Tab-separated table of C-alpha atoms in Angstrom:
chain	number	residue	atom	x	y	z
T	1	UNK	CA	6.607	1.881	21.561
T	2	UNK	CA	3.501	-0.071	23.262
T	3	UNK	CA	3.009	-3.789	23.203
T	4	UNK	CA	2.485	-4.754	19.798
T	5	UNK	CA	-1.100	-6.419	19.634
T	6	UNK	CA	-1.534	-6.009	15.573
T	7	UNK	CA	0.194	-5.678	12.190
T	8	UNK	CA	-1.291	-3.645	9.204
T	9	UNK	CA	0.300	-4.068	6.217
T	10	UNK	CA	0.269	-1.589	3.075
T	11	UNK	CA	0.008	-3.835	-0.118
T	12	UNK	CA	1.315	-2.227	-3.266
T	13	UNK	CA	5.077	-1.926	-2.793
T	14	UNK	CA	4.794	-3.711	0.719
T	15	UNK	CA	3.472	-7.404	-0.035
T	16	UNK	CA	3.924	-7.077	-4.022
T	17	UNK	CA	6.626	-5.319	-6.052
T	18	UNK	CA	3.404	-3.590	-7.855
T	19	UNK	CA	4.310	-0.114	-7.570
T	20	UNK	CA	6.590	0.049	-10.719
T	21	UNK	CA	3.860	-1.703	-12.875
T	22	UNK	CA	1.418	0.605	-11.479
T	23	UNK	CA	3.383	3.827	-11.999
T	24	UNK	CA	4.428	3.095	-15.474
T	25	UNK	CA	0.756	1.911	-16.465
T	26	UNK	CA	-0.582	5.317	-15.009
T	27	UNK	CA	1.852	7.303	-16.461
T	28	UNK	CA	1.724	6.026	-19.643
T	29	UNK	CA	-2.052	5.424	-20.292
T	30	UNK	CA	-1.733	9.702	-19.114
T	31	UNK	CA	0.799	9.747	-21.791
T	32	UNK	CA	-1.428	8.346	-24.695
T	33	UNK	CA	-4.614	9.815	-23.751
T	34	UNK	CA	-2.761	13.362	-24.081
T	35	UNK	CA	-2.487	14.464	-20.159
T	36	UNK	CA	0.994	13.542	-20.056
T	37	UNK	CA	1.957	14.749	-15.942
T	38	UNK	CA	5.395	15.943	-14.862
T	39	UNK	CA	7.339	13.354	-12.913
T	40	UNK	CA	7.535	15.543	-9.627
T	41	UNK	CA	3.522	15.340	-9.629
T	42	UNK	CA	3.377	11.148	-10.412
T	43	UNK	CA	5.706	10.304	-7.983
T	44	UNK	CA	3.559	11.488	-5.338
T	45	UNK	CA	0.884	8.916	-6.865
T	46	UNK	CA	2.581	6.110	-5.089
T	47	UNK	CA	1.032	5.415	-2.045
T	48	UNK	CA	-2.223	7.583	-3.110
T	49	UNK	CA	-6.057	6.656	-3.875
T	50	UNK	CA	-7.704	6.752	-7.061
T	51	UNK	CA	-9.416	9.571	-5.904
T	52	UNK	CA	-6.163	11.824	-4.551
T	53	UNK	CA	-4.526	10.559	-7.970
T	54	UNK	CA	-7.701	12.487	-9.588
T	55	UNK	CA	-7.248	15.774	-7.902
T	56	UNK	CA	-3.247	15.731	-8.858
T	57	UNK	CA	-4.686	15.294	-12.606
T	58	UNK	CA	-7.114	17.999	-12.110
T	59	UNK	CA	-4.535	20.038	-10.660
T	60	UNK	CA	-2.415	20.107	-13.896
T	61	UNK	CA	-5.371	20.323	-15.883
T	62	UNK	CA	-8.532	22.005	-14.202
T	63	UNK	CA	-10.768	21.356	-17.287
T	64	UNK	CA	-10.812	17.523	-17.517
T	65	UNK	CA	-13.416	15.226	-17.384
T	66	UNK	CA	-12.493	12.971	-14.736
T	67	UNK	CA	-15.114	10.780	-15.289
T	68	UNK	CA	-14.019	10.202	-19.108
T	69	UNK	CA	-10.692	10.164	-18.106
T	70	UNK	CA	-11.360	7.401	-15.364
T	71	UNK	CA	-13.365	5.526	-17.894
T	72	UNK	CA	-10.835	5.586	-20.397
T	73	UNK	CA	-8.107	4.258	-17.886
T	74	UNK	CA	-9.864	1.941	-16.597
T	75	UNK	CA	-10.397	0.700	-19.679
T	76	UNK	CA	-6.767	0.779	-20.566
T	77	UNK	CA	-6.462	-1.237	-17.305
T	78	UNK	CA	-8.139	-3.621	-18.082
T	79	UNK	CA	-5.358	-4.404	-21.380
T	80	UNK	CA	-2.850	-5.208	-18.905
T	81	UNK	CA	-2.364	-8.553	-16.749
T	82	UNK	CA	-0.075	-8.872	-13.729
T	83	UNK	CA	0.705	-12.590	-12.669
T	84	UNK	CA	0.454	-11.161	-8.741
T	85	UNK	CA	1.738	-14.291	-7.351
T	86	UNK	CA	5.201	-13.573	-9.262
T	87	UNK	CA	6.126	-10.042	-7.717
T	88	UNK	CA	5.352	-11.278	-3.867
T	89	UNK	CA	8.271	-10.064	-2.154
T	90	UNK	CA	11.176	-12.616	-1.561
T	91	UNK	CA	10.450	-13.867	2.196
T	92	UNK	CA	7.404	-12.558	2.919
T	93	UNK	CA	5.782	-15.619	2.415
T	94	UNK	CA	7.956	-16.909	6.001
T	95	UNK	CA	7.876	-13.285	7.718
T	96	UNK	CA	3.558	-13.838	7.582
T	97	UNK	CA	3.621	-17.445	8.300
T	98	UNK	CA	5.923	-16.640	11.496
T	99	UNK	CA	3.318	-13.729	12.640
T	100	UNK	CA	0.433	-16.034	12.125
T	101	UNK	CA	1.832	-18.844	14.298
T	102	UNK	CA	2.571	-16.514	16.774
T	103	UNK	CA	-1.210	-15.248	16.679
T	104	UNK	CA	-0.155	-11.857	16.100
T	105	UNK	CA	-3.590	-10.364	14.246
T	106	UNK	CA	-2.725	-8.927	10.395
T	107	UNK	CA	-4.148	-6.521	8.355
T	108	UNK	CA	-4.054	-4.742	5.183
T	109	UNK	CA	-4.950	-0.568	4.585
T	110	UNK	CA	-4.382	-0.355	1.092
T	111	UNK	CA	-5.183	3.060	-0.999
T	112	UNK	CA	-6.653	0.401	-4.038
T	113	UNK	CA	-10.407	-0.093	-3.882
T	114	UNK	CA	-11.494	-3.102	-1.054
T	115	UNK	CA	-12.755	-5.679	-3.773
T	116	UNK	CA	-9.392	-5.027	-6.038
T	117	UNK	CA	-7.279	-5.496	-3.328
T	118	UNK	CA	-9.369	-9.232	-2.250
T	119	UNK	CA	-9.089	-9.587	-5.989
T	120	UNK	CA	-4.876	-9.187	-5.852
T	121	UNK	CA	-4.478	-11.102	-2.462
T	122	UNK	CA	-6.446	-13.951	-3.733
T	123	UNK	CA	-4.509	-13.993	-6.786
T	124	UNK	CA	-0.959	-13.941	-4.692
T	125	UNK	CA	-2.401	-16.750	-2.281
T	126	UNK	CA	-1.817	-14.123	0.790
T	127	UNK	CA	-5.632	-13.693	1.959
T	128	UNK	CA	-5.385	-16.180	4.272
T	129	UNK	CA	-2.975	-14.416	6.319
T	130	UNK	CA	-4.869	-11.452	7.296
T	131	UNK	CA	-7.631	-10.761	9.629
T	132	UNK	CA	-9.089	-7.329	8.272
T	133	UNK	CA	-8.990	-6.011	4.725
T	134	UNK	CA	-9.548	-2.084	4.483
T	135	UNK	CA	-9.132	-0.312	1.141
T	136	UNK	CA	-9.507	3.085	-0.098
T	137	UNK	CA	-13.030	3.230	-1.056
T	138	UNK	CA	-13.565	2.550	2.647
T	139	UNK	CA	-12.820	5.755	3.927
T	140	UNK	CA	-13.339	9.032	2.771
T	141	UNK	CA	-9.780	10.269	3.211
T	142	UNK	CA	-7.189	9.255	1.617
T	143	UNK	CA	-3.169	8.812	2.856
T	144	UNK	CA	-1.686	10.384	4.618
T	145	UNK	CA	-4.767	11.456	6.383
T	146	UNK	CA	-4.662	8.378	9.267
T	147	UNK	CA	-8.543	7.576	9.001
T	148	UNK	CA	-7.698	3.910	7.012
T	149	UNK	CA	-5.305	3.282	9.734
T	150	UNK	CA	-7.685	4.164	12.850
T	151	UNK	CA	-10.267	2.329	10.685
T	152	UNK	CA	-8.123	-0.687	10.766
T	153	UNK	CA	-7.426	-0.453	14.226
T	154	UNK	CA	-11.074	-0.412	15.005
T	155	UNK	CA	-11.299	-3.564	13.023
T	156	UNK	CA	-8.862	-5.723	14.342
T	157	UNK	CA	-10.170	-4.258	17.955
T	158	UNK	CA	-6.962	-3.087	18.886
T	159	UNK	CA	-5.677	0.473	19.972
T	160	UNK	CA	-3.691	2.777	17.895
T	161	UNK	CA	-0.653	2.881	19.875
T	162	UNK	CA	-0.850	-1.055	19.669
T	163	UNK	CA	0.037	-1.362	15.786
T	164	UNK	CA	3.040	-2.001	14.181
T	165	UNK	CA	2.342	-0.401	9.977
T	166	UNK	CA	4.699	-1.731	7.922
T	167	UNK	CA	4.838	0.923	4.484
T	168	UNK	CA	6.608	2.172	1.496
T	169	UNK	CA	5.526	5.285	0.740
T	170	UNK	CA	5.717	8.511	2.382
T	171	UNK	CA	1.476	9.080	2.467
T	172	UNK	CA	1.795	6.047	3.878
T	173	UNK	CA	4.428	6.820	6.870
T	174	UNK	CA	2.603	9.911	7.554
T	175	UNK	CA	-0.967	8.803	8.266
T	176	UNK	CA	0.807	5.680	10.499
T	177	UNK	CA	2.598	8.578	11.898
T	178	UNK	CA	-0.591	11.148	12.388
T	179	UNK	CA	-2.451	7.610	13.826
T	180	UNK	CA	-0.253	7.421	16.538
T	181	UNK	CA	1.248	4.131	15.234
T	182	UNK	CA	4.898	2.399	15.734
T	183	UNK	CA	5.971	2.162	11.342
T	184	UNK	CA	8.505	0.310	10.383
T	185	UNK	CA	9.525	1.434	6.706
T	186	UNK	CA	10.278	-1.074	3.775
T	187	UNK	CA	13.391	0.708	1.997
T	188	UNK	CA	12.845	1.541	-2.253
T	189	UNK	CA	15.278	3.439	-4.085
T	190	UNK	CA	13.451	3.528	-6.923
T	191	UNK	CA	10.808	5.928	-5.946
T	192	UNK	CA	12.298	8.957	-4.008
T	193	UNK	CA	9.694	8.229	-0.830
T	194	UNK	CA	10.803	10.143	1.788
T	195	UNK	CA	9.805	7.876	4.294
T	196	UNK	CA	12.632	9.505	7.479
T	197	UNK	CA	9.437	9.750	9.828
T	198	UNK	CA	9.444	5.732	10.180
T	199	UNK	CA	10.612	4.395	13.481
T	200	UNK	CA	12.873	2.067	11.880
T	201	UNK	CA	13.389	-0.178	8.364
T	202	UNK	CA	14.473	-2.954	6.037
T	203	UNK	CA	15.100	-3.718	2.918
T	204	UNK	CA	14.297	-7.294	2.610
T	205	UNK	CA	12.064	-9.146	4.062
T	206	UNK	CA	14.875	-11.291	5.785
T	207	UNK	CA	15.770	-8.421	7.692
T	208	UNK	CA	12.114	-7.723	8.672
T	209	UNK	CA	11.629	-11.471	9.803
T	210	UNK	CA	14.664	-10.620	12.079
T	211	UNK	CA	13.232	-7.870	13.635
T	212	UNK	CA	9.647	-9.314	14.254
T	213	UNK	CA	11.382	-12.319	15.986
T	214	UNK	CA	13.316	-9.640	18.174
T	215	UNK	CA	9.725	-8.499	19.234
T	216	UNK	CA	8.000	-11.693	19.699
T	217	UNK	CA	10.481	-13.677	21.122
């Protein structure tokens, strides 16, 4: 491991306990619309962008219209409200606070579209922690291809081998891993993320607070 000189966070299932909501919306708005997908294909949607979400659809069904399905989902979407600042992790709150009074630079590389993920981080009262914002529709690959990562690093005008990436899912380890980053893996038994490749992991963000002051101090 280098010097750490940067953090990049993941958001959804990182900073806020999102990824159930999110999985069970998809699923189910799938479900209704009469594209219901098999659970060894939706799984993999964790961690994934809108876009790589499409091609799993299209890869169960090859006729759909993605655009009327997006449309229609969106529009679904748009029924549901999520109260962000209520699933922030327990601790994470103190874990960011330490890292931003040590100067450490933050990030986030999230798979959700840029303005959605302001949106959420606004809404949570977390913006103010981070430096650089990337999302999906910044980049035209998706996780676990490492371009949001390098992107990020470019950003916060640090080099790869620099960054800590602190992720949930296993897209997620794997482009940290292809980017030639050090990951350290938040632990979810709810999702079946094989996420092995990660140099090491928590469960709560107590533990993770530990191990950052282990580095910094």
């Amino acid at each position: 491991m280098g010097e750490i000189q940067a953090i990049i966070f993941d958001m959804d299932g990182v900073l806020i306990d999102s990824e159930p909501i999110n999985l069970k919306v998809e699923t189910e708005n799938l479900d209704a619309l009469g594209f219901p997908i098999p659970k060894e294909i939706s799984r993999t949607f964790i961690g994934a962008s809108k876009k790589a979400v499409q091609a799993k659809i299209q890869g169960v069904y090859p006729e759909i219209d993605l655009e009327k399905l997006q449309t229609e989902m969106d529009n679904r979407k748009k029924q549901v409200t999520i109260e962000y600042a209520t699933i922030v992790f327990p601790e994470l709150v103190e874990s960011l606070q330490y890292l931003k009074n040590k100067g450490i630079p933050m990030a986030v590389a999230s798979s959700t579209y840029h303005d959605k993920v302001k949106v959420i981080l606004k809404e949570a009262d977390l913006i103010h922690y981070f430096d650089v914002i990337i999302g999906g529709d910044c980049v035209e690959n998706s996780k676990p291809d490492p371009e949001i990562f390098l992107k990020t690093a470019t950003e916060l005008h640090v080099s790869p081998k620099n960054c800590l990436v602190v992720e949930d899912s296993h897209n997620g380890v794997k482009a940290a891993s292809r980017a030639g980053m050090y990951i350290v893996g938040k632990n979810d038994d709810r999702f079946d993320q094989d996420i092995s490749c990660a140099d090491e992991f928590f469960d709560t963000y107590d533990e993770f607070l530990k191990s950052m002051k282990n580095k910094f101090e």
